[in-house]
Amino acid sequence: MDVEILDHYYYTKEHEWVYVEDSMATIGLSEYAQSALGDVTFIELPEVGVEVEQFEEFASIESVKAASDIYSPMSGRIVEVNSELEDDPGRINKDCYEKGWIVKLELSDLDEMSELMKADEYRNFLSGVK
Amino acid sequence: MLSEEILKKTPLYDNHIKLQAKMVPFGGWEMPVQYEGILAEYDATRNRVSIFDTSHMGEFMVKGDVSKSGLDKIVTQPLADMPVKTCRYGAMLNDDGGVVDDLIVYRLDDEEWMVVVNGATMSKDEAQFEKHITEQGVFVNHSGHLGKIDIQGPGSRELLSSIVDGIEKLEYYTFNIFNVLGENVVVSRTGYTGELGYEIYYPQEKISALWERLLEKGAAPAGLGVRDLLRIEMGYSLYGHELSEDINPLDAGISRFIDWEKEFVGKAALQEARDAGVSRKIISFVSGSRRSPRSGYQIFSSGADPVGVVTSATFSPVLKCGIGLGFVPKEGYKAGEKILFGTKEKQWAAEVHARPIYKNSSLKS
């Protein structure tokens, strides 16, 4: 399977992506994750204002095939959620890196990025997963 | 889970790989769960036409007088009154009255029968037949020779009639022998989707060409994922979920497929269960949101104690919410009644729904 991986994003072993701009992070699911899940039918988003720890579960997602949890790639406070996903969770399948973003986080510790994979590392990681 | 090396492959395995299907283990078989995607396959089946590989299912051939052969005793439904070239749904029970499998009987001729059973239960089904078919009957498991393709959807008649003469006249739950790409084979008007559809029993070594021809004619390939979704919307039972050896078949609502006038294996035990009183029933229900229930979740009425259990669950594209099937107490739980599903810790709102959930079925069109 040839999946799209964006170079300027960071990735986790659970297949979340994070895009960091200053101290603000946008978080979503990678192409690999959305493809493995299949058609997404439901997402339970966290409340704005909630504090999350790195690699802590903060949302849950269901597809026609499976249900799973989503983990935060970094620690911080949730400042925005993509509420469009509540009525149209299929956005995650159609456009996982842009319109399918899940939450925005105000980061509390930028050093945590060292715990994440860069695009190349994620590519290697995926070739081991398959 | 069985390891991959010993999973059986259907004669259409290479066709699935060519279509880049996602393959999963299912009842000992390596089967396609989806091709393009479950929602796209749903749309194709409900609105146009799709094809399913159901070659994992078993075909048991029996020759002989229906009662002297022992066949009548194996099946809960009456068989003697079946006209030739009709199908009948039924079940076979063990001595304790538990369901060994559900099945469809085809009367090929006065003394010739085909019984179609589930793939996952085939070996115990075969044991049941070997035990009960007498010396006056001949039983052959023909599953190793026959593959099967289900063609389903409101467009299935039109598509199939473009390659098979005479298919238009075939009525619901009947079958006939048709010339399909040069082979004289059984085609029945049956299925598991709630749509107009046909099942084609075809020689394994040639079935790949039939699959390809149906694709060329515009049928969409559909996998087990959407098959499950379609049958849950219709409220159809699936062996292993709503039916099993541990579930009283009367609770599972198959009383109308049981003929109390005749003798059948498990009857005595079932009578005892009937006299003791049926305690549960199956309902369809809809989640109050897009959140789907999960098989194994509990069902609650209002109190903290569970009253039932979810047996099947999915997301319904037509209602755009989660749906499920589950057991609840026999009394009450009528359509519209509020229930909850979940765990002791966390529960979500739902409502009992009339069966079937899907209303625009083309089944008998």
Short mmCIF file of C-alpha atoms in Angstrom, two decimals:
data_model
loop_
_atom_site.label_atom_id
_atom_site.label_comp_id
_atom_site.label_asym_id
_atom_site.label_seq_id
_atom_site.Cartn_x
_atom_site.Cartn_y
_atom_site.Cartn_z
CA MET A 1 0.00 0.00 0.00
CA ASP A 2 1.35 3.35 -1.03
CA VAL A 3 0.11 6.00 1.39
CA GLU A 4 0.59 9.72 1.33
CA ILE A 5 2.85 11.08 4.08
CA LEU A 6 3.31 14.82 4.36
CA ASP A 7 6.92 15.91 4.90
CA HIS A 8 6.31 18.81 7.27
CA TYR A 9 4.14 16.79 9.66
CA TYR A 10 5.25 14.62 12.61
CA TYR A 11 3.78 11.17 13.32
CA THR A 12 3.14 8.71 16.15
CA LYS A 13 3.23 4.91 16.27
CA GLU A 14 -0.55 5.02 16.65
CA HIS A 15 -0.73 6.82 13.27
CA GLU A 16 -1.74 10.28 14.45
CA TRP A 17 -0.10 13.25 12.75
CA VAL A 18 0.75 16.62 14.27
CA TYR A 19 1.58 19.86 12.54
CA VAL A 20 3.29 22.40 14.78
CA GLU A 21 3.27 26.15 14.21
CA ASP A 22 4.82 28.17 17.03
CA SER A 23 3.22 26.70 20.16
CA MET A 24 0.07 25.59 18.37
CA ALA A 25 -0.46 22.05 17.08
CA THR A 26 -3.05 20.63 14.70
CA ILE A 27 -3.71 16.92 15.10
CA GLY A 28 -5.28 14.31 12.87
CA LEU A 29 -5.02 10.74 11.61
CA SER A 30 -2.58 9.64 8.93
CA GLU A 31 -3.52 8.28 5.53
CA TYR A 32 -2.47 4.86 6.74
CA ALA A 33 -4.85 5.11 9.72
CA GLN A 34 -7.86 6.27 7.74
CA SER A 35 -7.30 3.58 5.14
CA ALA A 36 -6.99 0.88 7.77
CA LEU A 37 -10.13 2.11 9.55
CA GLY A 38 -12.23 2.27 6.39
CA ASP A 39 -15.32 4.48 6.20
CA VAL A 40 -15.40 6.53 9.41
CA THR A 41 -18.94 6.77 10.78
CA PHE A 42 -18.55 8.44 14.18
CA ILE A 43 -16.07 10.44 16.20
CA GLU A 44 -16.33 11.48 19.82
CA LEU A 45 -14.44 14.74 20.21
CA PRO A 46 -13.07 16.10 23.50
CA GLU A 47 -14.28 19.32 25.12
CA VAL A 48 -12.45 22.54 24.37
CA GLY A 49 -10.31 23.54 27.35
CA VAL A 50 -9.40 20.02 28.41
CA GLU A 51 -5.74 19.37 29.25
CA VAL A 52 -4.19 16.28 27.69
CA GLU A 53 -0.89 14.54 28.28
CA GLN A 54 1.35 13.27 25.51
CA PHE A 55 0.12 9.86 24.26
CA GLU A 56 -3.02 10.12 26.35
CA GLU A 57 -6.32 9.03 24.81
CA PHE A 58 -8.47 12.05 23.96
CA ALA A 59 -11.01 10.96 21.36
CA SER A 60 -12.62 7.81 20.04
CA ILE A 61 -13.48 6.92 16.51
CA GLU A 62 -15.66 4.33 14.82
CA SER A 63 -15.72 3.04 11.29
CA VAL A 64 -18.02 0.54 9.65
CA LYS A 65 -15.32 -2.01 10.47
CA ALA A 66 -13.77 -1.04 13.76
CA ALA A 67 -13.68 1.18 16.82
CA SER A 68 -10.51 2.67 18.24
CA ASP A 69 -9.08 5.42 20.40
CA ILE A 70 -7.07 8.43 19.32
CA TYR A 71 -4.06 9.50 21.36
CA SER A 72 -2.64 12.96 21.63
CA PRO A 73 0.82 13.19 20.05
CA MET A 74 1.79 15.97 22.52
CA SER A 75 0.72 17.55 25.80
CA GLY A 76 -1.31 20.72 25.97
CA ARG A 77 -4.75 22.30 26.20
CA ILE A 78 -7.40 21.70 23.57
CA VAL A 79 -8.31 25.08 22.07
CA GLU A 80 -10.42 24.00 19.11
CA VAL A 81 -12.15 20.87 17.83
CA ASN A 82 -13.26 20.17 14.27
CA SER A 83 -16.99 20.02 14.96
CA GLU A 84 -17.68 19.56 11.22
CA LEU A 85 -16.61 15.96 11.79
CA GLU A 86 -19.60 15.26 14.00
CA ASP A 87 -22.00 15.33 11.05
CA ASP A 88 -19.51 14.35 8.40
CA PRO A 89 -16.82 12.10 9.88
CA GLY A 90 -16.11 10.84 6.35
CA ARG A 91 -13.93 13.96 5.97
CA ILE A 92 -11.27 11.94 7.72
CA ASN A 93 -11.33 9.45 4.83
CA LYS A 94 -11.54 12.06 2.11
CA ASP A 95 -8.96 14.51 3.36
CA CYS A 96 -7.17 13.28 6.47
CA TYR A 97 -4.41 15.91 6.39
CA GLU A 98 -6.50 19.04 5.81
CA LYS A 99 -10.28 19.09 6.22
CA GLY A 100 -10.13 15.96 8.37
CA TRP A 101 -8.10 17.56 11.17
CA ILE A 102 -9.42 16.62 14.62
CA VAL A 103 -8.24 19.07 17.30
CA LYS A 104 -5.95 22.03 17.84
CA LEU A 105 -3.75 22.06 20.87
CA GLU A 106 -1.90 24.82 22.70
CA LEU A 107 1.34 23.02 23.44
CA SER A 108 2.90 22.94 26.88
CA ASP A 109 6.22 21.32 25.99
CA LEU A 110 7.80 21.64 22.54
CA ASP A 111 10.60 19.25 23.55
CA GLU A 112 8.10 16.43 23.28
CA MET A 113 8.55 16.57 19.52
CA SER A 114 11.68 14.47 19.96
CA GLU A 115 9.38 11.59 20.90
CA LEU A 116 7.67 11.77 17.49
CA MET A 117 8.64 10.46 14.07
CA LYS A 118 9.56 12.70 11.15
CA ALA A 119 8.06 11.84 7.78
CA ASP A 120 11.01 9.66 6.74
CA GLU A 121 11.05 7.83 10.03
CA TYR A 122 7.32 7.24 9.76
CA ARG A 123 7.76 5.89 6.24
CA ASN A 124 10.32 3.39 7.56
CA PHE A 125 8.05 2.58 10.47
CA LEU A 126 5.19 1.78 8.09
CA SER A 127 7.32 -0.48 5.95
CA GLY A 128 7.96 -2.50 9.12
CA VAL A 129 4.26 -2.55 10.01
CA LYS A 130 3.21 -4.10 6.74
CA MET B 1 -7.88 -17.24 15.49
CA LEU B 2 -6.67 -19.74 12.95
CA SER B 3 -3.24 -19.08 11.59
CA GLU B 4 -3.03 -17.91 8.02
CA GLU B 5 -1.41 -21.06 6.65
CA ILE B 6 -4.46 -23.19 7.26
CA LEU B 7 -7.12 -20.72 6.13
CA LYS B 8 -9.07 -22.08 3.21
CA LYS B 9 -9.28 -20.13 -0.02
CA THR B 10 -12.33 -19.95 -2.25
CA PRO B 11 -11.96 -20.52 -6.02
CA LEU B 12 -12.29 -16.73 -6.41
CA TYR B 13 -9.33 -15.90 -4.20
CA ASP B 14 -7.14 -14.66 -7.07
CA ASN B 15 -10.01 -12.50 -8.35
CA HIS B 16 -10.22 -10.80 -4.96
CA ILE B 17 -6.48 -10.19 -4.84
CA LYS B 18 -6.64 -8.71 -8.34
CA LEU B 19 -9.32 -6.29 -7.11
CA GLN B 20 -7.10 -5.39 -4.12
CA ALA B 21 -9.71 -6.55 -1.65
CA LYS B 22 -8.90 -6.48 2.05
CA MET B 23 -8.83 -10.12 3.06
CA VAL B 24 -9.73 -11.34 6.56
CA PRO B 25 -10.12 -14.70 8.28
CA PHE B 26 -13.78 -15.70 8.55
CA GLY B 27 -14.87 -19.06 9.92
CA GLY B 28 -11.69 -20.75 8.73
CA TRP B 29 -11.72 -19.06 5.31
CA GLU B 30 -9.74 -16.18 3.92
CA MET B 31 -12.49 -13.90 2.65
CA PRO B 32 -12.78 -10.37 1.20
CA VAL B 33 -14.16 -7.97 3.82
CA GLN B 34 -14.21 -5.00 1.46
CA TYR B 35 -13.08 -3.78 -1.96
CA GLU B 36 -13.72 -0.11 -2.67
CA GLY B 37 -15.21 0.55 0.77
CA ILE B 38 -18.17 -0.62 2.78
CA LEU B 39 -20.31 2.48 2.20
CA ALA B 40 -19.70 2.44 -1.57
CA GLU B 41 -20.55 -1.27 -1.65
CA TYR B 42 -23.67 -0.54 0.38
CA ASP B 43 -24.77 2.08 -2.12
CA ALA B 44 -24.15 -0.33 -5.00
CA THR B 45 -26.19 -3.13 -3.41
CA ARG B 46 -29.12 -1.00 -2.23
CA ASN B 47 -29.38 1.06 -5.42
CA ARG B 48 -27.79 -0.91 -8.25
CA VAL B 49 -26.25 -4.36 -8.23
CA SER B 50 -23.33 -6.08 -6.54
CA ILE B 51 -21.79 -9.54 -6.35
CA PHE B 52 -20.58 -11.49 -3.34
CA ASP B 53 -18.31 -14.52 -3.24
CA THR B 54 -20.15 -16.99 -1.02
CA SER B 55 -18.22 -20.05 -2.14
CA HIS B 56 -17.32 -20.80 1.49
CA MET B 57 -20.87 -22.01 2.06
CA GLY B 58 -21.56 -25.73 1.94
CA GLU B 59 -23.77 -27.72 -0.43
CA PHE B 60 -24.98 -31.09 0.82
CA MET B 61 -26.65 -33.37 -1.71
CA VAL B 62 -29.13 -35.97 -0.54
CA LYS B 63 -30.89 -38.57 -2.67
CA GLY B 64 -33.78 -40.67 -1.44
CA ASP B 65 -37.25 -40.53 0.01
CA VAL B 66 -37.50 -37.50 2.27
CA SER B 67 -38.41 -39.44 5.40
CA LYS B 68 -36.77 -42.83 4.72
CA SER B 69 -33.47 -41.09 3.93
CA GLY B 70 -33.50 -39.40 7.34
CA LEU B 71 -33.38 -35.90 5.81
CA ASP B 72 -36.79 -34.91 7.13
CA LYS B 73 -35.62 -35.62 10.68
CA ILE B 74 -32.60 -33.33 10.33
CA VAL B 75 -34.53 -30.18 9.41
CA THR B 76 -37.05 -28.34 11.61
CA GLN B 77 -39.23 -27.29 8.68
CA PRO B 78 -41.65 -29.55 6.85
CA LEU B 79 -40.01 -30.80 3.62
CA ALA B 80 -42.44 -33.38 2.23
CA ASP B 81 -44.87 -30.71 0.99
CA MET B 82 -42.20 -28.68 -0.82
CA PRO B 83 -42.86 -28.38 -4.55
CA VAL B 84 -39.91 -29.30 -6.76
CA LYS B 85 -37.74 -26.24 -7.57
CA THR B 86 -38.58 -24.34 -4.42
CA CYS B 87 -36.38 -23.33 -1.50
CA ARG B 88 -37.20 -23.39 2.19
CA TYR B 89 -35.36 -21.86 5.14
CA GLY B 90 -34.97 -23.92 8.30
CA ALA B 91 -32.60 -25.08 10.99
CA MET B 92 -31.03 -28.23 12.30
CA LEU B 93 -30.82 -28.83 16.03
CA ASN B 94 -28.72 -31.00 18.28
CA ASP B 95 -30.28 -33.45 20.73
CA ASP B 96 -30.43 -30.67 23.35
CA GLY B 97 -32.49 -28.43 21.08
CA GLY B 98 -29.60 -26.06 20.33
CA VAL B 99 -29.15 -24.79 16.78
CA VAL B 100 -26.35 -26.64 14.93
CA ASP B 101 -26.90 -24.39 11.91
CA ASP B 102 -29.50 -22.57 9.89
CA LEU B 103 -29.87 -23.68 6.30
CA ILE B 104 -31.83 -23.55 3.06
CA VAL B 105 -33.26 -26.71 1.51
CA TYR B 106 -33.62 -26.94 -2.27
CA ARG B 107 -35.90 -29.63 -3.68
CA LEU B 108 -34.12 -30.58 -6.91
CA ASP B 109 -36.52 -33.43 -7.72
CA ASP B 110 -39.00 -35.68 -5.90
CA GLU B 111 -36.17 -37.59 -4.27
CA GLU B 112 -33.25 -35.24 -4.78
CA TRP B 113 -32.30 -32.44 -2.41
CA MET B 114 -29.61 -29.84 -1.90
CA VAL B 115 -29.09 -28.37 1.58
CA VAL B 116 -27.04 -25.18 1.78
CA VAL B 117 -25.22 -24.63 5.07
CA ASN B 118 -22.84 -22.07 6.55
CA GLY B 119 -19.14 -22.36 5.79
CA ALA B 120 -17.95 -21.91 9.37
CA THR B 121 -20.12 -24.78 10.65
CA MET B 122 -19.67 -27.15 7.75
CA SER B 123 -17.81 -29.93 9.56
CA LYS B 124 -20.32 -30.24 12.39
CA ASP B 125 -23.15 -29.98 9.86
CA GLU B 126 -21.57 -32.82 7.93
CA ALA B 127 -21.29 -34.90 11.11
CA GLN B 128 -24.98 -34.29 11.75
CA PHE B 129 -25.86 -35.54 8.28
CA GLU B 130 -23.58 -38.57 8.55
CA LYS B 131 -25.23 -39.47 11.83
CA HIS B 132 -28.82 -39.14 10.69
CA ILE B 133 -28.92 -40.00 6.97
CA THR B 134 -29.97 -43.66 6.82
CA GLU B 135 -28.93 -46.49 4.51
CA GLN B 136 -31.92 -45.59 2.38
CA GLY B 137 -30.47 -42.20 1.60
CA VAL B 138 -27.31 -41.12 -0.18
CA PHE B 139 -25.50 -38.11 1.25
CA VAL B 140 -22.61 -36.38 -0.51
CA ASN B 141 -20.93 -33.16 0.60
CA HIS B 142 -20.56 -31.42 -2.74
CA SER B 143 -18.95 -28.24 -1.34
CA GLY B 144 -15.54 -29.06 -2.77
CA HIS B 145 -16.95 -28.90 -6.29
CA LEU B 146 -19.35 -25.98 -6.13
CA GLY B 147 -18.60 -22.31 -5.79
CA LYS B 148 -21.29 -19.69 -5.34
CA ILE B 149 -21.82 -16.10 -6.36
CA ASP B 150 -24.67 -14.00 -4.94
CA ILE B 151 -25.83 -11.24 -7.26
CA GLN B 152 -27.90 -8.76 -5.28
CA GLY B 153 -29.58 -5.41 -5.74
CA PRO B 154 -32.54 -3.87 -7.58
CA GLY B 155 -30.55 -4.09 -10.82
CA SER B 156 -29.69 -7.79 -10.45
CA ARG B 157 -32.53 -9.11 -12.62
CA GLU B 158 -31.69 -6.86 -15.51
CA LEU B 159 -28.00 -7.61 -15.31
CA LEU B 160 -28.42 -11.36 -15.00
CA SER B 161 -31.00 -11.54 -17.79
CA SER B 162 -28.41 -10.07 -20.14
CA ILE B 163 -26.36 -13.26 -19.83
CA VAL B 164 -28.95 -15.86 -18.72
CA ASP B 165 -32.12 -16.62 -20.71
CA GLY B 166 -35.35 -16.97 -18.79
CA ILE B 167 -34.20 -15.52 -15.46
CA GLU B 168 -36.98 -12.87 -15.44
CA LYS B 169 -39.63 -15.44 -14.56
CA LEU B 170 -37.89 -16.81 -11.49
CA GLU B 171 -39.98 -16.12 -8.37
CA TYR B 172 -38.90 -15.38 -4.82
CA TYR B 173 -37.54 -18.42 -2.96
CA THR B 174 -37.65 -20.66 -6.03
CA PHE B 175 -34.89 -21.89 -8.31
CA ASN B 176 -34.34 -23.55 -11.65
CA ILE B 177 -31.58 -24.93 -13.83
CA PHE B 178 -30.26 -22.27 -16.20
CA ASN B 179 -27.58 -22.20 -18.85
CA VAL B 180 -25.04 -19.75 -17.42
CA LEU B 181 -22.04 -19.25 -19.73
CA GLY B 182 -22.43 -22.75 -21.08
CA GLU B 183 -22.94 -24.54 -17.77
CA ASN B 184 -26.32 -25.87 -16.65
CA VAL B 185 -26.48 -24.79 -13.03
CA VAL B 186 -28.85 -24.03 -10.17
CA VAL B 187 -29.81 -20.36 -9.86
CA SER B 188 -32.16 -19.45 -7.00
CA ARG B 189 -33.91 -16.20 -6.21
CA THR B 190 -32.57 -15.92 -2.71
CA GLY B 191 -30.04 -13.86 -0.79
CA TYR B 192 -29.08 -12.24 2.45
CA THR B 193 -29.26 -8.53 1.70
CA GLY B 194 -32.97 -7.70 1.61
CA GLU B 195 -32.73 -6.81 -2.07
CA LEU B 196 -33.90 -8.53 -5.22
CA GLY B 197 -31.20 -11.08 -5.89
CA TYR B 198 -29.98 -14.46 -7.03
CA GLU B 199 -27.54 -17.11 -5.91
CA ILE B 200 -25.64 -18.97 -8.62
CA TYR B 201 -24.14 -22.38 -7.81
CA TYR B 202 -21.28 -22.89 -10.20
CA PRO B 203 -18.46 -25.38 -10.87
CA GLN B 204 -15.42 -24.19 -8.93
CA GLU B 205 -12.96 -24.53 -11.79
CA LYS B 206 -15.03 -22.20 -14.00
CA ILE B 207 -16.45 -19.71 -11.53
CA SER B 208 -13.67 -17.18 -12.04
CA ALA B 209 -14.90 -16.50 -15.60
CA LEU B 210 -18.45 -15.95 -14.33
CA TRP B 211 -17.22 -13.48 -11.70
CA GLU B 212 -15.29 -11.54 -14.34
CA ARG B 213 -18.28 -11.50 -16.70
CA LEU B 214 -20.57 -10.11 -13.97
CA LEU B 215 -18.00 -7.39 -13.20
CA GLU B 216 -17.80 -6.51 -16.90
CA LYS B 217 -21.58 -6.20 -16.96
CA GLY B 218 -21.34 -3.58 -14.23
CA ALA B 219 -21.84 -5.42 -10.93
CA ALA B 220 -19.76 -4.02 -8.06
CA PRO B 221 -17.78 -6.51 -5.98
CA ALA B 222 -19.02 -6.49 -2.37
CA GLY B 223 -17.44 -8.06 0.71
CA LEU B 224 -18.39 -9.52 4.04
CA GLY B 225 -18.35 -6.10 5.72
CA VAL B 226 -21.28 -4.76 3.77
CA ARG B 227 -22.98 -8.16 3.83
CA ASP B 228 -23.12 -7.91 7.62
CA LEU B 229 -24.39 -4.33 7.50
CA LEU B 230 -27.12 -5.20 4.97
CA ARG B 231 -28.38 -8.16 6.96
CA ILE B 232 -28.41 -6.24 10.26
CA GLU B 233 -30.54 -3.53 8.64
CA MET B 234 -32.92 -6.31 7.57
CA GLY B 235 -32.87 -7.92 11.02
CA TYR B 236 -31.61 -11.24 9.65
CA SER B 237 -29.95 -13.58 12.12
CA LEU B 238 -26.34 -14.67 11.63
CA TYR B 239 -25.19 -17.98 13.00
CA GLY B 240 -22.78 -17.33 15.86
CA HIS B 241 -24.55 -14.08 16.78
CA GLU B 242 -28.32 -14.51 17.05
CA LEU B 243 -28.22 -18.30 16.60
CA SER B 244 -25.91 -20.81 18.25
CA GLU B 245 -25.96 -24.10 20.09
CA ASP B 246 -26.23 -22.15 23.35
CA ILE B 247 -29.20 -20.00 22.37
CA ASN B 248 -32.70 -21.40 22.72
CA PRO B 249 -34.02 -21.15 19.14
CA LEU B 250 -37.42 -20.11 20.46
CA ASP B 251 -35.77 -17.08 22.09
CA ALA B 252 -34.10 -16.41 18.74
CA GLY B 253 -37.51 -16.15 17.14
CA ILE B 254 -37.31 -19.02 14.70
CA SER B 255 -40.55 -20.64 15.91
CA ARG B 256 -42.12 -20.01 12.54
CA PHE B 257 -39.49 -22.23 10.98
CA ILE B 258 -40.35 -25.12 13.29
CA ASP B 259 -42.97 -27.71 12.42
CA TRP B 260 -44.23 -29.20 15.69
CA GLU B 261 -46.32 -31.79 13.80
CA LYS B 262 -43.28 -33.70 12.52
CA GLU B 263 -40.40 -35.50 14.17
CA PHE B 264 -37.00 -33.83 14.12
CA VAL B 265 -33.73 -34.09 16.01
CA GLY B 266 -33.90 -32.02 19.19
CA LYS B 267 -37.69 -31.85 19.26
CA ALA B 268 -38.11 -33.33 22.75
CA ALA B 269 -35.66 -30.86 24.28
CA LEU B 270 -37.23 -28.00 22.39
CA GLN B 271 -40.69 -28.97 23.59
CA GLU B 272 -39.45 -28.86 27.16
CA ALA B 273 -38.04 -25.41 26.52
CA ARG B 274 -41.34 -24.32 24.99
CA ASP B 275 -43.30 -25.63 27.96
CA ALA B 276 -40.95 -23.85 30.35
CA GLY B 277 -41.82 -20.63 28.52
CA VAL B 278 -39.93 -18.39 26.15
CA SER B 279 -38.13 -15.73 28.15
CA ARG B 280 -36.39 -13.55 25.56
CA LYS B 281 -36.80 -12.14 22.11
CA ILE B 282 -34.67 -10.36 19.52
CA ILE B 283 -35.21 -6.69 18.78
CA SER B 284 -33.77 -4.24 16.30
CA PHE B 285 -32.75 -0.94 17.85
CA VAL B 286 -31.28 2.36 16.74
CA SER B 287 -28.68 4.39 18.57
CA GLY B 288 -29.57 7.97 19.46
CA SER B 289 -26.46 9.14 17.59
CA ARG B 290 -23.92 8.11 14.99
CA ARG B 291 -22.25 6.06 17.71
CA SER B 292 -22.66 2.35 16.96
CA PRO B 293 -23.40 -0.22 19.63
CA ARG B 294 -20.97 -3.13 19.88
CA SER B 295 -21.64 -6.81 19.89
CA GLY B 296 -21.45 -7.94 23.53
CA TYR B 297 -22.56 -4.60 25.00
CA GLN B 298 -25.37 -4.81 27.50
CA ILE B 299 -28.89 -3.45 27.03
CA PHE B 300 -30.55 -1.50 29.83
CA SER B 301 -34.14 -0.45 30.32
CA SER B 302 -33.80 2.36 32.84
CA GLY B 303 -32.29 0.77 35.92
CA ALA B 304 -28.67 -0.06 36.54
CA ASP B 305 -29.13 -3.76 35.90
CA PRO B 306 -28.80 -4.97 32.32
CA VAL B 307 -31.89 -6.54 30.77
CA GLY B 308 -30.27 -7.91 27.64
CA VAL B 309 -27.29 -8.12 25.35
CA VAL B 310 -26.30 -6.75 21.94
CA THR B 311 -25.67 -9.59 19.46
CA SER B 312 -24.87 -7.63 16.26
CA ALA B 313 -24.13 -3.98 15.62
CA THR B 314 -23.15 -1.63 12.86
CA PHE B 315 -23.69 1.82 11.41
CA SER B 316 -26.76 2.27 9.21
CA PRO B 317 -26.08 4.48 6.18
CA VAL B 318 -29.81 4.89 5.54
CA LEU B 319 -30.60 6.15 9.06
CA LYS B 320 -27.17 7.71 9.58
CA CYS B 321 -26.93 6.30 13.08
CA GLY B 322 -25.73 3.23 14.90
CA ILE B 323 -28.02 0.20 14.85
CA GLY B 324 -28.06 -3.20 16.48
CA LEU B 325 -29.79 -6.46 17.17
CA GLY B 326 -30.06 -7.85 20.66
CA PHE B 327 -31.87 -10.04 23.13
CA VAL B 328 -34.30 -8.45 25.62
CA PRO B 329 -37.06 -9.86 27.87
CA LYS B 330 -40.05 -11.14 25.93
CA GLU B 331 -42.61 -8.74 27.41
CA GLY B 332 -42.57 -5.11 26.33
CA TYR B 333 -39.74 -3.53 24.30
CA LYS B 334 -42.05 -2.46 21.50
CA ALA B 335 -41.00 -0.15 18.66
CA GLY B 336 -40.38 3.35 19.95
CA GLU B 337 -39.53 2.30 23.49
CA LYS B 338 -36.42 3.97 24.91
CA ILE B 339 -33.54 1.75 25.93
CA LEU B 340 -29.82 2.19 26.61
CA PHE B 341 -26.80 0.26 25.43
CA GLY B 342 -23.29 0.14 26.80
CA THR B 343 -21.49 -1.11 29.87
CA LYS B 344 -22.14 -0.78 33.59
CA GLU B 345 -19.92 2.30 33.54
CA LYS B 346 -21.16 4.08 30.46
CA GLN B 347 -24.42 3.92 28.55
CA TRP B 348 -25.93 5.61 25.51
CA ALA B 349 -29.52 6.26 24.50
CA ALA B 350 -31.27 4.11 21.91
CA GLU B 351 -34.73 3.17 20.81
CA VAL B 352 -36.40 -0.10 19.87
CA HIS B 353 -37.11 -0.05 16.13
CA ALA B 354 -39.55 -2.05 14.00
CA ARG B 355 -37.90 -4.82 11.97
CA PRO B 356 -36.65 -4.45 9.38
CA ILE B 357 -34.92 -1.13 9.86
CA TYR B 358 -34.50 -0.85 6.10
CA LYS B 359 -37.88 -0.15 4.48
CA ASN B 360 -37.24 0.21 0.75
CA SER B 361 -36.38 -3.41 0.10
CA SER B 362 -36.55 -4.60 -3.52
CA LEU B 363 -36.65 -8.21 -2.29
CA LYS B 364 -40.00 -9.12 -3.78
CA SER B 365 -40.07 -6.64 -6.64
#
